Amino acid sequence: MKLDRREFIKQAAISSAFATAGAIFPGVSFGDWSKLANNTGIISWQKSPCRFCGTGCGVLVGVSDGKAVAVKGDPNCSVNKGLCCMKGYHSVQALYGKDRLTKAKVRKNGEMVEVPIQEALDLVARKLQETKDAHGKDSVAIYGSGQWTIPDGYVASKLFKGCLGTNNVEANARLCMASAVTGFMTSFGIDEPMGCYEDIDHANVFITWGNNMAEMHPVLFSRMIANRKRRSNVKIIDFATRHTRTSQAADSSIIFKPQTDLAVANAICYEIIRNDRVNWNFVNEHVSFHKGKTNIGYGTEDHFAFKDEAEGINFDEFKEFLEDYTPDKVEKISGVPAKDIKYLAALYGDPSLKVTSFWCMGMNQHTRGTWINNLVYNIHLLVGKISTPGNSPFSLTGQPSACGTVREVGTLTNRLPHGVVMNEHDREMAAKIWDVPLSNIDPKPTYHTVEMFRALDRGDIKFIWIQVTNPMVTMPNLKRYRDGALKDDRFVVVSDVYPTPTTDVADVILPAAMWIEQEGMYGNSERRTQHFTQIVDPPGDAMSDTWQLIEVARRLGFEKQFPWDKSDYIGKIWEEYRLFHAGPKHEMAPYTVLNQRSGVQWPFVNGKETRWRFNPEHDPACTNGKDFHFYGKKDNRAWIWARPYEPAAESPDSEYNFWLNTGRVIEHWHTGSMTRRVPVLHNAVPSSYVEIHPEDAAELGVVNGEMVKIISRRGEITMPAQINGRGVPVRGMVFVPFFDESYLINEVTLDAFCPISKQPDYKKCAVRLEKA
């Protein structure tokens, strides 16, 4: 099995990625193409959302002679207002890597052999049906992505949940956004943020909870910086476990020990109450108090099961719970000085300040991810700073359609479009719209992502179709799941655009159309649906993931459920999907409207977008006659939860004495399978590294660039050290970007997860370091 393509990728990127554009404009650099195009007039520009994060920036793609040759920001898109980050400006180069998959491949006698794509699709349908017949409906599964378009995810869910009758549908957003979902559901009873990016223009204070926005959401961060430059009373507070580029740009940088954000959030609430900064009018009218189970485990064992139980409490009981979280007590737990905790509480509690909290993977990839989401909502609810311009607790998204395709479409084992499989009414709606018997839709969820790959290893799942994602890089405790996928009686289908460690384990590889080579929709963090047309043709036999699924569905005998013609199937799918969301709480814009605009926010009611939910000035779903209406909960109130601090699943000890934290860098996106084919991005950061505090490096006898062995209870990896680079971890912590398949850091990480959201924690496990 070949896992190290680094040298090939390097040569392919340098020698041939985007060779077509070089032929059109010989000797002209990529940065000059847009200017040249405007001068020559030989390029047509077409709008699209950007592919390379969840912000949802609008771009204009320049096309000449059937090739995408330039990109600029879309000035009509309110998300980015014409600005892009470096990945956006170079995004179309990712279409043209030398090793692009253009033909289907099938494993024959141990070797991958090119075959006509129709033959490969025949094999996929046959193996799927044979596996289901021999081992039952739950022996087959599909694993997708927040990079799926909305039609991709919708068709996958309809085929597997509606027609095949299995809830074995998951997406990699389980690894990045599941805690945001469960946090929102448990606090508000309905998913997705109540605010929007316009909050950035109104807020006085931004607090980034474990979120390196300068690199992970650079366009939004630039809007924050612009707001601070324009107005004198704007502050950015970086609250994190390591120093990053966000720390450098912030007004204050406050460092906490891993996992102790739980304790700090409770201490902020304690201070707000102690200093009588509670917005009593808001709390009395719109809030109720609750507690759940504690000591809830970490999910490291197979078949782990947990169900929380809410119990109502009153304000006095909540106040008593917080007595364990005074700033002085929490300073000893978290390492955050009591004065800094009081400072944060004062910012949240000052009625003259508008406060927006931003978070992403630092809070969501957390063994208590649901709890920390709840706790930050608690802070905003206590002071009533929510659902108004500039006052917003806001969970950001890391993929272009983790919200649209996963949270809205419901491509998780327990979800349906705008519903859950456990609810009979939701199943009845799905069965009617999908034209399948109600009995087809199983009321019991099956496997979340970690358990799905455990089931593949055990043999409970024997057929899995993986689309638009690279789990053989991204799964924690990776070696177990790669070994499981390679077992003899497992059949793995992979749809992708480039060779990856995941295509290495495949029995069938289907070449996929990428981004603007197809029509589709994404849904971003601020509830904005963004439509894009097919701008260029896919290479060779590549086709959209949606059409691959339709081809297989028809081979399985489901022509009635998948009747669409290739000329207009995306519009037809969208209008069917809209039926799930009819009504003022989640109404989606019609296809014709999406086609005209650079994104439309939902709920879209009577031709108007909803920017702030739960606020009757902006939200037509509010009907209680009050100044706010939290209609997601049966009591029409938002819930404040008493959630304690509990330690991480694995903490440093005498044998494994360092914390390991993993994440991304601005140049590369996720596993790098696309951005490492872009010359300027690849050359900027050609390989991964381990960030080490300079004093820890000195004790190890390691200098910059020397090799270091990182060892955990699960595996080990050797990679170069980076000392005093762009990020500097605190003593006793190391940080590793995960984009480089040559350094599979997830062979070291732990597959513990939040028991409520089932989202793994990639930010905290114990390792030791050795000089290699």
PDB file of C-alpha atoms in Angstrom, residues 198-445:
ATOM      1  CA  GLU A 198     -23.181  40.988   9.849  1.00  0.00           C
ATOM      2  CA  ASP A 199     -22.693  40.651  13.622  1.00  0.00           C
ATOM      3  CA  ILE A 200     -19.015  41.324  12.894  1.00  0.00           C
ATOM      4  CA  ASP A 201     -19.870  44.849  11.767  1.00  0.00           C
ATOM      5  CA  HIS A 202     -21.857  45.634  14.937  1.00  0.00           C
ATOM      6  CA  ALA A 203     -19.940  43.981  17.806  1.00  0.00           C
ATOM      7  CA  ASN A 204     -17.630  45.817  20.201  1.00  0.00           C
ATOM      8  CA  VAL A 205     -15.986  42.695  21.590  1.00  0.00           C
ATOM      9  CA  PHE A 206     -14.961  39.452  19.887  1.00  0.00           C
ATOM     10  CA  ILE A 207     -13.937  36.464  21.986  1.00  0.00           C
ATOM     11  CA  THR A 208     -12.499  33.523  20.061  1.00  0.00           C
ATOM     12  CA  TRP A 209     -12.881  30.338  22.084  1.00  0.00           C
ATOM     13  CA  GLY A 210     -10.024  28.021  21.060  1.00  0.00           C
ATOM     14  CA  ASN A 211     -10.308  29.311  17.506  1.00  0.00           C
ATOM     15  CA  ASN A 212      -7.360  30.443  15.369  1.00  0.00           C
ATOM     16  CA  MET A 213      -9.568  32.565  13.092  1.00  0.00           C
ATOM     17  CA  ALA A 214      -6.660  34.397  11.492  1.00  0.00           C
ATOM     18  CA  GLU A 215      -5.744  31.158   9.708  1.00  0.00           C
ATOM     19  CA  MET A 216      -8.936  29.100   9.757  1.00  0.00           C
ATOM     20  CA  HIS A 217     -11.424  31.848   8.770  1.00  0.00           C
ATOM     21  CA  PRO A 218      -9.137  34.603   7.488  1.00  0.00           C
ATOM     22  CA  VAL A 219     -11.773  36.552   5.538  1.00  0.00           C
ATOM     23  CA  LEU A 220     -14.031  36.815   8.585  1.00  0.00           C
ATOM     24  CA  PHE A 221     -11.045  37.704  10.734  1.00  0.00           C
ATOM     25  CA  SER A 222     -10.149  40.479   8.303  1.00  0.00           C
ATOM     26  CA  ARG A 223     -13.663  41.878   8.762  1.00  0.00           C
ATOM     27  CA  MET A 224     -13.074  41.892  12.529  1.00  0.00           C
ATOM     28  CA  ILE A 225      -9.777  43.723  12.071  1.00  0.00           C
ATOM     29  CA  ALA A 226     -11.468  46.238   9.758  1.00  0.00           C
ATOM     30  CA  ASN A 227     -14.177  46.846  12.359  1.00  0.00           C
ATOM     31  CA  ARG A 228     -11.545  47.466  15.032  1.00  0.00           C
ATOM     32  CA  LYS A 229      -9.665  49.857  12.768  1.00  0.00           C
ATOM     33  CA  ARG A 230     -12.844  51.755  11.962  1.00  0.00           C
ATOM     34  CA  ARG A 231     -14.123  52.059  15.547  1.00  0.00           C
ATOM     35  CA  SER A 232     -12.203  52.973  18.674  1.00  0.00           C
ATOM     36  CA  ASN A 233     -14.002  50.717  21.194  1.00  0.00           C
ATOM     37  CA  VAL A 234     -13.555  47.307  19.523  1.00  0.00           C
ATOM     38  CA  LYS A 235     -11.495  44.551  21.145  1.00  0.00           C
ATOM     39  CA  ILE A 236     -10.465  41.052  20.052  1.00  0.00           C
ATOM     40  CA  ILE A 237      -9.757  38.546  22.824  1.00  0.00           C
ATOM     41  CA  ASP A 238      -7.930  35.342  21.908  1.00  0.00           C
ATOM     42  CA  PHE A 239      -8.795  32.560  24.376  1.00  0.00           C
ATOM     43  CA  ALA A 240      -6.738  29.517  23.411  1.00  0.00           C
ATOM     44  CA  THR A 241      -4.328  26.756  24.394  1.00  0.00           C
ATOM     45  CA  ARG A 242      -1.417  27.952  22.201  1.00  0.00           C
ATOM     46  CA  HIS A 243      -0.118  31.196  20.720  1.00  0.00           C
ATOM     47  CA  THR A 244      -1.094  31.642  17.064  1.00  0.00           C
ATOM     48  CA  ARG A 245      -1.418  34.345  14.436  1.00  0.00           C
ATOM     49  CA  THR A 246      -4.765  35.164  16.005  1.00  0.00           C
ATOM     50  CA  SER A 247      -2.967  35.797  19.297  1.00  0.00           C
ATOM     51  CA  GLN A 248      -0.592  38.181  17.546  1.00  0.00           C
ATOM     52  CA  ALA A 249      -3.446  40.254  16.142  1.00  0.00           C
ATOM     53  CA  ALA A 250      -5.621  40.197  19.266  1.00  0.00           C
ATOM     54  CA  ASP A 251      -5.797  42.874  21.944  1.00  0.00           C
ATOM     55  CA  SER A 252      -5.429  40.203  24.630  1.00  0.00           C
ATOM     56  CA  SER A 253      -4.277  36.592  24.526  1.00  0.00           C
ATOM     57  CA  ILE A 254      -5.448  34.382  27.382  1.00  0.00           C
ATOM     58  CA  ILE A 255      -4.057  30.845  27.536  1.00  0.00           C
ATOM     59  CA  PHE A 256      -5.866  28.006  29.306  1.00  0.00           C
ATOM     60  CA  LYS A 257      -4.926  24.403  29.983  1.00  0.00           C
ATOM     61  CA  PRO A 258      -6.577  21.895  27.627  1.00  0.00           C
ATOM     62  CA  GLN A 259     -10.147  20.869  28.602  1.00  0.00           C
ATOM     63  CA  THR A 260     -10.442  23.584  31.272  1.00  0.00           C
ATOM     64  CA  ASP A 261     -12.481  25.915  29.077  1.00  0.00           C
ATOM     65  CA  LEU A 262     -15.415  24.189  30.814  1.00  0.00           C
ATOM     66  CA  ALA A 263     -14.301  25.516  34.199  1.00  0.00           C
ATOM     67  CA  VAL A 264     -13.535  29.010  32.876  1.00  0.00           C
ATOM     68  CA  ALA A 265     -16.973  29.331  31.251  1.00  0.00           C
ATOM     69  CA  ASN A 266     -18.615  28.418  34.539  1.00  0.00           C
ATOM     70  CA  ALA A 267     -16.408  30.920  36.368  1.00  0.00           C
ATOM     71  CA  ILE A 268     -17.526  33.659  33.982  1.00  0.00           C
ATOM     72  CA  CYS A 269     -21.142  32.832  34.827  1.00  0.00           C
ATOM     73  CA  TYR A 270     -20.265  32.885  38.530  1.00  0.00           C
ATOM     74  CA  GLU A 271     -18.800  36.380  38.177  1.00  0.00           C
ATOM     75  CA  ILE A 272     -21.730  37.678  36.149  1.00  0.00           C
ATOM     76  CA  ILE A 273     -24.110  36.608  38.913  1.00  0.00           C
ATOM     77  CA  ARG A 274     -21.840  37.795  41.740  1.00  0.00           C
ATOM     78  CA  ASN A 275     -21.584  41.266  40.211  1.00  0.00           C
ATOM     79  CA  ASP A 276     -25.330  41.465  39.491  1.00  0.00           C
ATOM     80  CA  ARG A 277     -24.805  41.659  35.743  1.00  0.00           C
ATOM     81  CA  VAL A 278     -27.653  39.235  34.974  1.00  0.00           C
ATOM     82  CA  ASN A 279     -30.225  40.625  32.553  1.00  0.00           C
ATOM     83  CA  TRP A 280     -33.169  39.669  34.735  1.00  0.00           C
ATOM     84  CA  ASN A 281     -35.869  40.826  32.328  1.00  0.00           C
ATOM     85  CA  PHE A 282     -34.457  38.530  29.656  1.00  0.00           C
ATOM     86  CA  VAL A 283     -33.788  35.590  31.985  1.00  0.00           C
ATOM     87  CA  ASN A 284     -37.199  35.702  33.660  1.00  0.00           C
ATOM     88  CA  GLU A 285     -39.042  35.864  30.325  1.00  0.00           C
ATOM     89  CA  HIS A 286     -36.958  33.643  28.097  1.00  0.00           C
ATOM     90  CA  VAL A 287     -34.759  31.173  30.021  1.00  0.00           C
ATOM     91  CA  SER A 288     -35.204  27.941  31.970  1.00  0.00           C
ATOM     92  CA  PHE A 289     -32.553  26.022  33.923  1.00  0.00           C
ATOM     93  CA  HIS A 290     -31.585  22.360  33.621  1.00  0.00           C
ATOM     94  CA  LYS A 291     -28.970  19.773  34.486  1.00  0.00           C
ATOM     95  CA  GLY A 292     -28.022  16.435  32.927  1.00  0.00           C
ATOM     96  CA  LYS A 293     -25.961  13.370  33.694  1.00  0.00           C
ATOM     97  CA  THR A 294     -22.340  13.697  34.797  1.00  0.00           C
ATOM     98  CA  ASN A 295     -19.281  11.412  34.675  1.00  0.00           C
ATOM     99  CA  ILE A 296     -20.535  10.345  31.265  1.00  0.00           C
ATOM    100  CA  GLY A 297     -17.495   8.510  29.854  1.00  0.00           C
ATOM    101  CA  TYR A 298     -15.432   8.974  26.711  1.00  0.00           C
ATOM    102  CA  GLY A 299     -16.572   6.406  24.138  1.00  0.00           C
ATOM    103  CA  THR A 300     -13.260   4.622  23.716  1.00  0.00           C
ATOM    104  CA  GLU A 301     -14.830   1.155  23.827  1.00  0.00           C
ATOM    105  CA  ASP A 302     -16.848  -0.478  21.024  1.00  0.00           C
ATOM    106  CA  HIS A 303     -20.649  -0.299  21.285  1.00  0.00           C
ATOM    107  CA  PHE A 304     -20.435   2.610  23.744  1.00  0.00           C
ATOM    108  CA  ALA A 305     -23.927   3.932  24.419  1.00  0.00           C
ATOM    109  CA  PHE A 306     -25.083   7.012  26.282  1.00  0.00           C
ATOM    110  CA  LYS A 307     -28.295   9.004  26.530  1.00  0.00           C
ATOM    111  CA  ASP A 308     -28.500  12.224  28.487  1.00  0.00           C
ATOM    112  CA  GLU A 309     -31.491  13.003  30.689  1.00  0.00           C
ATOM    113  CA  ALA A 310     -32.563  16.590  31.342  1.00  0.00           C
ATOM    114  CA  GLU A 311     -33.788  17.538  34.782  1.00  0.00           C
ATOM    115  CA  GLY A 312     -35.271  20.942  35.537  1.00  0.00           C
ATOM    116  CA  ILE A 313     -33.642  23.074  38.231  1.00  0.00           C
ATOM    117  CA  ASN A 314     -34.175  26.662  39.398  1.00  0.00           C
ATOM    118  CA  PHE A 315     -31.875  29.662  39.369  1.00  0.00           C
ATOM    119  CA  ASP A 316     -30.825  29.202  43.008  1.00  0.00           C
ATOM    120  CA  GLU A 317     -29.748  25.630  42.274  1.00  0.00           C
ATOM    121  CA  PHE A 318     -27.780  26.837  39.262  1.00  0.00           C
ATOM    122  CA  LYS A 319     -26.141  29.524  41.402  1.00  0.00           C
ATOM    123  CA  GLU A 320     -25.230  26.915  44.027  1.00  0.00           C
ATOM    124  CA  PHE A 321     -23.705  24.694  41.303  1.00  0.00           C
ATOM    125  CA  LEU A 322     -21.432  27.589  40.298  1.00  0.00           C
ATOM    126  CA  GLU A 323     -19.960  27.907  43.813  1.00  0.00           C
ATOM    127  CA  ASP A 324     -17.347  25.340  42.773  1.00  0.00           C
ATOM    128  CA  TYR A 325     -16.197  27.700  39.997  1.00  0.00           C
ATOM    129  CA  THR A 326     -14.990  30.875  41.672  1.00  0.00           C
ATOM    130  CA  PRO A 327     -12.198  32.590  39.722  1.00  0.00           C
ATOM    131  CA  ASP A 328      -9.653  31.681  42.389  1.00  0.00           C
ATOM    132  CA  LYS A 329     -10.609  27.995  42.290  1.00  0.00           C
ATOM    133  CA  VAL A 330     -10.663  27.940  38.497  1.00  0.00           C
ATOM    134  CA  GLU A 331      -7.259  29.623  38.274  1.00  0.00           C
ATOM    135  CA  LYS A 332      -5.795  26.516  39.948  1.00  0.00           C
ATOM    136  CA  ILE A 333      -7.564  24.228  37.448  1.00  0.00           C
ATOM    137  CA  SER A 334      -7.083  26.203  34.247  1.00  0.00           C
ATOM    138  CA  GLY A 335      -3.955  28.266  34.700  1.00  0.00           C
ATOM    139  CA  VAL A 336      -5.982  31.363  33.737  1.00  0.00           C
ATOM    140  CA  PRO A 337      -5.354  34.146  36.256  1.00  0.00           C
ATOM    141  CA  ALA A 338      -8.435  35.079  38.268  1.00  0.00           C
ATOM    142  CA  LYS A 339      -8.090  38.672  37.058  1.00  0.00           C
ATOM    143  CA  ASP A 340      -8.424  37.502  33.432  1.00  0.00           C
ATOM    144  CA  ILE A 341     -11.541  35.493  34.248  1.00  0.00           C
ATOM    145  CA  LYS A 342     -13.021  38.592  35.900  1.00  0.00           C
ATOM    146  CA  TYR A 343     -12.024  40.645  32.860  1.00  0.00           C
ATOM    147  CA  LEU A 344     -13.868  38.286  30.506  1.00  0.00           C
ATOM    148  CA  ALA A 345     -16.926  38.349  32.767  1.00  0.00           C
ATOM    149  CA  ALA A 346     -16.839  42.146  32.819  1.00  0.00           C
ATOM    150  CA  LEU A 347     -16.823  42.282  29.013  1.00  0.00           C
ATOM    151  CA  TYR A 348     -19.783  39.928  28.730  1.00  0.00           C
ATOM    152  CA  GLY A 349     -21.593  41.665  31.582  1.00  0.00           C
ATOM    153  CA  ASP A 350     -21.166  45.282  30.479  1.00  0.00           C
ATOM    154  CA  PRO A 351     -24.587  46.309  29.097  1.00  0.00           C
ATOM    155  CA  SER A 352     -22.961  48.964  26.885  1.00  0.00           C
ATOM    156  CA  LEU A 353     -20.928  46.396  24.929  1.00  0.00           C
ATOM    157  CA  LYS A 354     -22.085  44.095  22.145  1.00  0.00           C
ATOM    158  CA  VAL A 355     -20.261  40.767  22.352  1.00  0.00           C
ATOM    159  CA  THR A 356     -19.831  38.057  19.734  1.00  0.00           C
ATOM    160  CA  SER A 357     -18.237  34.721  20.637  1.00  0.00           C
ATOM    161  CA  PHE A 358     -16.689  32.657  17.852  1.00  0.00           C
ATOM    162  CA  TRP A 359     -15.577  29.056  18.012  1.00  0.00           C
ATOM    163  CA  CYS A 360     -14.839  26.136  15.754  1.00  0.00           C
ATOM    164  CA  MET A 361     -12.842  22.935  16.296  1.00  0.00           C
ATOM    165  CA  GLY A 362     -11.335  23.892  19.669  1.00  0.00           C
ATOM    166  CA  MET A 363     -14.776  23.629  21.267  1.00  0.00           C
ATOM    167  CA  ASN A 364     -16.364  21.083  18.968  1.00  0.00           C
ATOM    168  CA  GLN A 365     -13.554  18.497  18.826  1.00  0.00           C
ATOM    169  CA  HIS A 366     -13.832  18.002  22.567  1.00  0.00           C
ATOM    170  CA  THR A 367     -14.847  15.053  24.745  1.00  0.00           C
ATOM    171  CA  ARG A 368     -17.317  17.442  26.355  1.00  0.00           C
ATOM    172  CA  GLY A 369     -18.067  19.322  23.147  1.00  0.00           C
ATOM    173  CA  THR A 370     -21.809  19.548  23.754  1.00  0.00           C
ATOM    174  CA  TRP A 371     -21.205  20.849  27.264  1.00  0.00           C
ATOM    175  CA  ILE A 372     -18.796  23.629  26.287  1.00  0.00           C
ATOM    176  CA  ASN A 373     -21.208  24.761  23.561  1.00  0.00           C
ATOM    177  CA  ASN A 374     -23.944  24.857  26.224  1.00  0.00           C
ATOM    178  CA  LEU A 375     -21.728  26.817  28.614  1.00  0.00           C
ATOM    179  CA  VAL A 376     -20.902  29.587  26.159  1.00  0.00           C
ATOM    180  CA  TYR A 377     -24.612  29.867  25.364  1.00  0.00           C
ATOM    181  CA  ASN A 378     -25.181  30.114  29.129  1.00  0.00           C
ATOM    182  CA  ILE A 379     -22.998  33.213  29.279  1.00  0.00           C
ATOM    183  CA  HIS A 380     -24.847  34.961  26.466  1.00  0.00           C
ATOM    184  CA  LEU A 381     -28.236  33.990  27.874  1.00  0.00           C
ATOM    185  CA  LEU A 382     -27.477  35.245  31.390  1.00  0.00           C
ATOM    186  CA  VAL A 383     -26.695  38.714  30.031  1.00  0.00           C
ATOM    187  CA  GLY A 384     -29.299  38.622  27.224  1.00  0.00           C
ATOM    188  CA  LYS A 385     -26.699  39.196  24.521  1.00  0.00           C
ATOM    189  CA  ILE A 386     -28.169  37.043  21.812  1.00  0.00           C
ATOM    190  CA  SER A 387     -30.217  37.289  18.608  1.00  0.00           C
ATOM    191  CA  THR A 388     -29.530  41.003  18.124  1.00  0.00           C
ATOM    192  CA  PRO A 389     -27.004  42.642  15.787  1.00  0.00           C
ATOM    193  CA  GLY A 390     -23.520  42.265  17.284  1.00  0.00           C
ATOM    194  CA  ASN A 391     -24.627  39.984  20.124  1.00  0.00           C
ATOM    195  CA  SER A 392     -24.091  36.429  18.970  1.00  0.00           C
ATOM    196  CA  PRO A 393     -22.708  33.087  20.150  1.00  0.00           C
ATOM    197  CA  PHE A 394     -21.511  31.746  16.793  1.00  0.00           C
ATOM    198  CA  SER A 395     -20.171  28.309  15.905  1.00  0.00           C
ATOM    199  CA  LEU A 396     -18.193  28.565  12.659  1.00  0.00           C
ATOM    200  CA  THR A 397     -17.965  25.794  10.071  1.00  0.00           C
ATOM    201  CA  GLY A 398     -14.864  24.228   8.560  1.00  0.00           C
ATOM    202  CA  GLN A 399     -16.323  22.826   5.316  1.00  0.00           C
ATOM    203  CA  PRO A 400     -18.305  24.511   2.534  1.00  0.00           C
ATOM    204  CA  SER A 401     -21.502  22.581   3.226  1.00  0.00           C
ATOM    205  CA  ALA A 402     -21.170  20.992   6.660  1.00  0.00           C
ATOM    206  CA  CYS A 403     -24.227  23.061   7.569  1.00  0.00           C
ATOM    207  CA  GLY A 404     -26.110  22.751   4.280  1.00  0.00           C
ATOM    208  CA  THR A 405     -25.481  19.115   3.420  1.00  0.00           C
ATOM    209  CA  VAL A 406     -25.113  17.543   6.851  1.00  0.00           C
ATOM    210  CA  ARG A 407     -27.077  19.625   9.337  1.00  0.00           C
ATOM    211  CA  GLU A 408     -29.861  20.732   6.993  1.00  0.00           C
ATOM    212  CA  VAL A 409     -30.088  17.619   4.811  1.00  0.00           C
ATOM    213  CA  GLY A 410     -29.508  15.337   7.793  1.00  0.00           C
ATOM    214  CA  THR A 411     -26.741  13.043   6.535  1.00  0.00           C
ATOM    215  CA  LEU A 412     -26.072  11.573   9.973  1.00  0.00           C
ATOM    216  CA  THR A 413     -27.377   8.236  11.191  1.00  0.00           C
ATOM    217  CA  ASN A 414     -30.055   9.767  13.445  1.00  0.00           C
ATOM    218  CA  ARG A 415     -31.188  12.531  11.108  1.00  0.00           C
ATOM    219  CA  LEU A 416     -33.608  13.119   8.265  1.00  0.00           C
ATOM    220  CA  PRO A 417     -34.041  16.337   6.308  1.00  0.00           C
ATOM    221  CA  HIS A 418     -35.500  18.642   8.960  1.00  0.00           C
ATOM    222  CA  GLY A 419     -36.135  15.793  11.368  1.00  0.00           C
ATOM    223  CA  VAL A 420     -34.877  12.649  13.082  1.00  0.00           C
ATOM    224  CA  VAL A 421     -35.493   8.975  12.338  1.00  0.00           C
ATOM    225  CA  MET A 422     -36.787   8.420  15.886  1.00  0.00           C
ATOM    226  CA  ASN A 423     -39.791  10.713  15.285  1.00  0.00           C
ATOM    227  CA  GLU A 424     -42.771   9.063  13.576  1.00  0.00           C
ATOM    228  CA  HIS A 425     -44.026  12.324  12.047  1.00  0.00           C
ATOM    229  CA  ASP A 426     -40.603  12.985  10.516  1.00  0.00           C
ATOM    230  CA  ARG A 427     -40.469   9.459   9.100  1.00  0.00           C
ATOM    231  CA  GLU A 428     -43.973   9.847   7.645  1.00  0.00           C
ATOM    232  CA  MET A 429     -42.976  13.105   5.950  1.00  0.00           C
ATOM    233  CA  ALA A 430     -39.851  11.518   4.477  1.00  0.00           C
ATOM    234  CA  ALA A 431     -41.707   8.416   3.275  1.00  0.00           C
ATOM    235  CA  LYS A 432     -44.330  10.564   1.543  1.00  0.00           C
ATOM    236  CA  ILE A 433     -41.847  12.880  -0.172  1.00  0.00           C
ATOM    237  CA  TRP A 434     -39.535  10.007  -1.125  1.00  0.00           C
ATOM    238  CA  ASP A 435     -42.429   7.790  -2.285  1.00  0.00           C
ATOM    239  CA  VAL A 436     -41.312   4.795  -0.225  1.00  0.00           C
ATOM    240  CA  PRO A 437     -43.166   2.647   2.334  1.00  0.00           C
ATOM    241  CA  LEU A 438     -43.020   4.059   5.857  1.00  0.00           C
ATOM    242  CA  SER A 439     -41.621   0.724   7.014  1.00  0.00           C
ATOM    243  CA  ASN A 440     -38.509   1.349   4.909  1.00  0.00           C
ATOM    244  CA  ILE A 441     -37.330   4.116   7.236  1.00  0.00           C
ATOM    245  CA  ASP A 442     -35.876   2.497  10.329  1.00  0.00           C
ATOM    246  CA  PRO A 443     -36.728   4.361  13.563  1.00  0.00           C
ATOM    247  CA  LYS A 444     -33.448   3.333  15.190  1.00  0.00           C
ATOM    248  CA  PRO A 445     -30.117   5.073  14.441  1.00  0.00           C
TER     249      PRO A 445
END
